[in-house]
Short mmCIF file of C-alpha atoms in Angstrom, two decimals:
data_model
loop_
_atom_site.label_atom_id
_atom_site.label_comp_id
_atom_site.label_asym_id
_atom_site.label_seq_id
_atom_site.Cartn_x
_atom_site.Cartn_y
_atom_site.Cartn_z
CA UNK A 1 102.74 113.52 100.66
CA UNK A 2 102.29 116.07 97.69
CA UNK A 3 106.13 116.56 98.06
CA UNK A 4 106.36 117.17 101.29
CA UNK A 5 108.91 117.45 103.71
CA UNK A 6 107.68 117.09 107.49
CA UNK A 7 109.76 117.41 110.33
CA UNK A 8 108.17 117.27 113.37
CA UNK A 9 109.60 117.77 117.29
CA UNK A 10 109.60 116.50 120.67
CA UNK A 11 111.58 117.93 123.88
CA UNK A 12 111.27 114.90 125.21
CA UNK A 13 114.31 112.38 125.85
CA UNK A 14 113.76 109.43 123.63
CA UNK A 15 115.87 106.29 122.59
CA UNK A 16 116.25 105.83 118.84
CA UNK A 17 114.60 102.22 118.75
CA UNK A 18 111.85 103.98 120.34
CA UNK A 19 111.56 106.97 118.12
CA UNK A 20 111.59 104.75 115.21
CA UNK A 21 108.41 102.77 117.01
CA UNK A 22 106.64 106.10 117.23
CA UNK A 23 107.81 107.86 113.78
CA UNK A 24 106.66 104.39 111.85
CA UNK A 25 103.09 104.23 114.07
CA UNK A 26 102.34 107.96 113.23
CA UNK A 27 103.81 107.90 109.69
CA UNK A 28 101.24 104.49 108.87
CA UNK A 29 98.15 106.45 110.41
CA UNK A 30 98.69 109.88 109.08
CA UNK A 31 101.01 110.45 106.01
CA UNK A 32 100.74 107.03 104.06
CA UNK A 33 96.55 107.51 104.72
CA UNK A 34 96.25 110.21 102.24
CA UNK A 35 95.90 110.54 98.74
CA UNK A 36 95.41 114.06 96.03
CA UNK A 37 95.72 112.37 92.76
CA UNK A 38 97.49 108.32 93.35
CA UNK A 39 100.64 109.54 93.05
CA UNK A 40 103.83 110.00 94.96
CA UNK A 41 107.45 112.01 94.76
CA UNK A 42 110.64 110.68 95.02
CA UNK A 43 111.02 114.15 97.83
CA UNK A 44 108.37 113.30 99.99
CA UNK A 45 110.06 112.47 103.86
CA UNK A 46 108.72 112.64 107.21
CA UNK A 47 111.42 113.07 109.94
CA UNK A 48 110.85 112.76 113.97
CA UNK A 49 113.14 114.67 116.25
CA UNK A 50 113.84 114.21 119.75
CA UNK A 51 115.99 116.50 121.54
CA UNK A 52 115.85 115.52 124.74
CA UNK A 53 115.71 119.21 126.28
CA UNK A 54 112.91 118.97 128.20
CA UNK A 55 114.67 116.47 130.15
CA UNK A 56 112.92 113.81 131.85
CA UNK A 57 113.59 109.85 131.87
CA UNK A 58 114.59 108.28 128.77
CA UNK A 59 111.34 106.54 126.80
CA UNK A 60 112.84 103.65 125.41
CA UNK A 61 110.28 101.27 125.08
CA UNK A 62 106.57 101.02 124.91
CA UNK A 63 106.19 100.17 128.77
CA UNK A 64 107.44 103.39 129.44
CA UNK A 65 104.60 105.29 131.18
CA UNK A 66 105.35 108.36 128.95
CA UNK A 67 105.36 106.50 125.91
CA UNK A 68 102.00 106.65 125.05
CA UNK A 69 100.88 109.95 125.46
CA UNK A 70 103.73 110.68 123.12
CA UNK A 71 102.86 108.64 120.49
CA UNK A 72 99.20 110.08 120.83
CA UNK A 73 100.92 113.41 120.57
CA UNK A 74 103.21 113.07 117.84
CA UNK A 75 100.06 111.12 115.61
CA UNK A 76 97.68 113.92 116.66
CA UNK A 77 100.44 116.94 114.77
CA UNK A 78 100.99 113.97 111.65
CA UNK A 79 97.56 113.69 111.24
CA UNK A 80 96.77 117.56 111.40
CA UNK A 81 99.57 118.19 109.03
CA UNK A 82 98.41 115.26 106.72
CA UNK A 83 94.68 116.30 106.34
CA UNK A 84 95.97 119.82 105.78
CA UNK A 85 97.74 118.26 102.37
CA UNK A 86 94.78 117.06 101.40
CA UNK A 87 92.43 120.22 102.14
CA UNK A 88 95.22 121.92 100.57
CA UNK A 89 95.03 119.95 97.23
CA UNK A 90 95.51 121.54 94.08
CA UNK A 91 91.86 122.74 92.88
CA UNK A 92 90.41 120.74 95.40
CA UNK A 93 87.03 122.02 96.51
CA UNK A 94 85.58 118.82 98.56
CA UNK A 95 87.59 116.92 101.56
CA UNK A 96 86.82 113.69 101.42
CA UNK A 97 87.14 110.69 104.33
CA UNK A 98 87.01 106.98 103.41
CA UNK A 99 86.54 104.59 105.75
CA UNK A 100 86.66 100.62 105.55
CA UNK A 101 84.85 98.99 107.82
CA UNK A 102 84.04 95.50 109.21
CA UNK A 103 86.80 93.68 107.58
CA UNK A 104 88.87 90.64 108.38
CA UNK A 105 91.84 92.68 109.77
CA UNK A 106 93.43 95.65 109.20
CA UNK A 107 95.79 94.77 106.32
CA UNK A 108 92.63 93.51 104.60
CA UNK A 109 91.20 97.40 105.45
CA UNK A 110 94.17 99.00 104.76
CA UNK A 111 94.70 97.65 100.92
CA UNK A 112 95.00 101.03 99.07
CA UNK A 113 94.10 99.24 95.99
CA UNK A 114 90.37 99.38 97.19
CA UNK A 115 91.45 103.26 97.99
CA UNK A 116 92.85 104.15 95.06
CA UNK A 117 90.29 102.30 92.37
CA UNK A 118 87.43 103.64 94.69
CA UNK A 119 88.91 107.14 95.10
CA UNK A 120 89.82 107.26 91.37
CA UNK A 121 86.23 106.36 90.85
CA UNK A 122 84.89 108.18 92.95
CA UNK A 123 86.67 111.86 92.53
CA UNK A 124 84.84 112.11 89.40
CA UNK A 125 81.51 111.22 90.53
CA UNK A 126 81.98 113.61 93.62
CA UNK A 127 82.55 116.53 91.09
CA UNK A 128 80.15 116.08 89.20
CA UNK A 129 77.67 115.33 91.74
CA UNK A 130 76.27 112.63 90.86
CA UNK A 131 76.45 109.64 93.23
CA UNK A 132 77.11 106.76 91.10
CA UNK A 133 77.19 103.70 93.17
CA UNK A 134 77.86 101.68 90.37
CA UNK A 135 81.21 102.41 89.36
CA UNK A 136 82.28 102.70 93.38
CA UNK A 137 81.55 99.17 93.93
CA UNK A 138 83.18 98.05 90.87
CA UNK A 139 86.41 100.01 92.00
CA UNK A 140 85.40 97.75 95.52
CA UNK A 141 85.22 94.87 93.30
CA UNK A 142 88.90 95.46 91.38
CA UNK A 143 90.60 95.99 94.55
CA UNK A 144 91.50 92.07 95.26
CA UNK A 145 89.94 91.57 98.41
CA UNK A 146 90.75 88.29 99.08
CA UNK A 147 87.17 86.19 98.70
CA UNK A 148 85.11 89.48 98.83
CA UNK A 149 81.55 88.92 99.18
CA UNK A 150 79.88 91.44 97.36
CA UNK A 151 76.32 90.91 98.68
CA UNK A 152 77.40 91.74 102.16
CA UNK A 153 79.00 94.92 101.42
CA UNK A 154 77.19 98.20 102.16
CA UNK A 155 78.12 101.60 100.63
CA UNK A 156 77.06 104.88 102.44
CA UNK A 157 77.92 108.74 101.10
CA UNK A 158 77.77 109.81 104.96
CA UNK A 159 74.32 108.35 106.90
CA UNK A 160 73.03 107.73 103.51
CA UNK A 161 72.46 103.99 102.51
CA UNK A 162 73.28 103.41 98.91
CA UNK A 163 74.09 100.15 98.41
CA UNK A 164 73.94 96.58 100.05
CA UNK A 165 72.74 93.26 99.02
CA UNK A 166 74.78 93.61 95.99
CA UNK A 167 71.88 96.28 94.78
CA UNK A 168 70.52 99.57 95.34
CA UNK A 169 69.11 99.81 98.68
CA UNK A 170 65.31 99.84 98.86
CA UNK A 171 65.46 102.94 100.88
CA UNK A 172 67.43 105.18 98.64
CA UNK A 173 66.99 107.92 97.22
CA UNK A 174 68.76 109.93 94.53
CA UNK A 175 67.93 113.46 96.24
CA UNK A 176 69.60 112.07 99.27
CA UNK A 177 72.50 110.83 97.82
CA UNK A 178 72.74 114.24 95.46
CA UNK A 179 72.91 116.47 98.88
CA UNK A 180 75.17 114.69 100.44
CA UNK A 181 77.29 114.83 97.07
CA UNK A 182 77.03 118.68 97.32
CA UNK A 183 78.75 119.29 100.81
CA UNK A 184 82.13 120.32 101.26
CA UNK A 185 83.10 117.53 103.18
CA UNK A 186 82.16 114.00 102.27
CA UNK A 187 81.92 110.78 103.91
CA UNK A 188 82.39 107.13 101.95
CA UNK A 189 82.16 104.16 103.96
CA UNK A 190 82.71 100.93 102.50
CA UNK A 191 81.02 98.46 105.48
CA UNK A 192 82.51 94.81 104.57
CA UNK A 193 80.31 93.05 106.93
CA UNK A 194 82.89 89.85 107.78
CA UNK A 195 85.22 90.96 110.88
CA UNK A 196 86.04 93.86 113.27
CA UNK A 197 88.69 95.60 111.76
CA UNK A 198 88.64 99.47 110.28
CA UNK A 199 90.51 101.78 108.38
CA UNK A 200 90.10 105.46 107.53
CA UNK A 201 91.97 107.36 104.64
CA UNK A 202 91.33 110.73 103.38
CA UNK A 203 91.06 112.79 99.60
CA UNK A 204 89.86 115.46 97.62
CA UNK A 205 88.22 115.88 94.29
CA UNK A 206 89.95 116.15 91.65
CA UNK A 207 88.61 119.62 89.58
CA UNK A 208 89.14 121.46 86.51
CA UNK A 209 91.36 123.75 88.23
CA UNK A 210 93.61 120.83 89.33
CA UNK A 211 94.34 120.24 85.39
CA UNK A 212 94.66 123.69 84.82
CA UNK A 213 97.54 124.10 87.88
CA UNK A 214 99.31 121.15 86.66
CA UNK A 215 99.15 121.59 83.14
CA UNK A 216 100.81 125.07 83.91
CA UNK A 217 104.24 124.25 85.02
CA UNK A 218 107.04 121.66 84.08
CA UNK A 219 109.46 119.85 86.22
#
């Protein structure tokens, strides 16, 4: 959460069981999604307050018939305030979304070791600008997907097709893959091709500047 602390309100009346439902759905789709460089800090907190001042009947389960809007609610301000972290990273100049898709289930797309081996792969490529698919599917490869079938994933830098059949795909082009490389906002999907389930998580590039911020302060 780039040492963070997010606090974030409701008026509505809400029963602690419940609250920690909603803090714990918003927190797993918004906050714990994100990555700037890997890392983490020990101050990093999200907090979910209820005050119960705009009165109403108590939500205290999810049957209630107010208890979903207010979970869509409280993930649509977690997620705003999580991808602002990330278009706020330090040097950053490219937002960045990852998405896994197709997989067995959702803990299967929601490994971060495929995020953070293919994001620490792939900051560097993305700064450079040069879309090496190469050393984004090995990152794919050295996240421990359990029995991962590398012929039947795809890789895509937004509608671009860069990889599948555990090559280059026929159709690709490195001019293609080079424009999409120099927009501000990049997409990487990583299409599994064995089950339903999806994930998205979001990042930056990591620049010059970023090393230049950090190296200029101590803790």
């Amino acid at each position: 959460m780039a040492t963070l602390l997010a606090f974030v309100a409701t008026d509505a009346s809400v029963a602690q069981d419940a609250l920690r439902q909603l803090l714990a759905d918003a927190a797993a789709r918004s906050f714990n999604r994100i990555s700037v460089d890997g890392d983490t800090s020990t101050n990093d907190s999200f907090v979910l307050i209820a005050t119960g001042a705009g009165g109403g009947s108590m939500i205290d389960n999810p049957g209630h018939p107010g208890f979903a809007a207010l979970r869509e609610a409280v993930l649509e301000v977690s997620q705003g305030l999580a991808l602002a972290i990330v278009r706020d990273g330090e040097g950053a100049t490219k937002f960045i979304t990852v998405s896994r898709e197709k997989g067995r289930d959702e803990a299967e797309c929601a490994g971060r070791r495929l995020y953070d081996r293919a994001l620490t792969a792939g900051e560097n490529r993305v700064l450079r600008l040069r879309p090496e698919s190469g050393r984004l599917l090995a990152a794919i490869g050295n996240a421990r997907v359990r029995d991962l079938e590398v012929g039947r994933v795809e890789l895509y830098l937004d509608e671009v097709l860069v990889s599948k059949d555990g090559g280059r795909a026929p159709t690709y082009l490195e001019e293609d893959g080079k424009r999409v490389m120099a927009k501000s906002e990049i997409t990487v999907r990583v299409v599994l091709n064995r089950g339903p389930a999806a994930t998205t998580v979001w990042t930056c590039d990591l620049s010059h500047d970023y090393v230049t911020i950090n190296a200029g302060y101590r803790t």
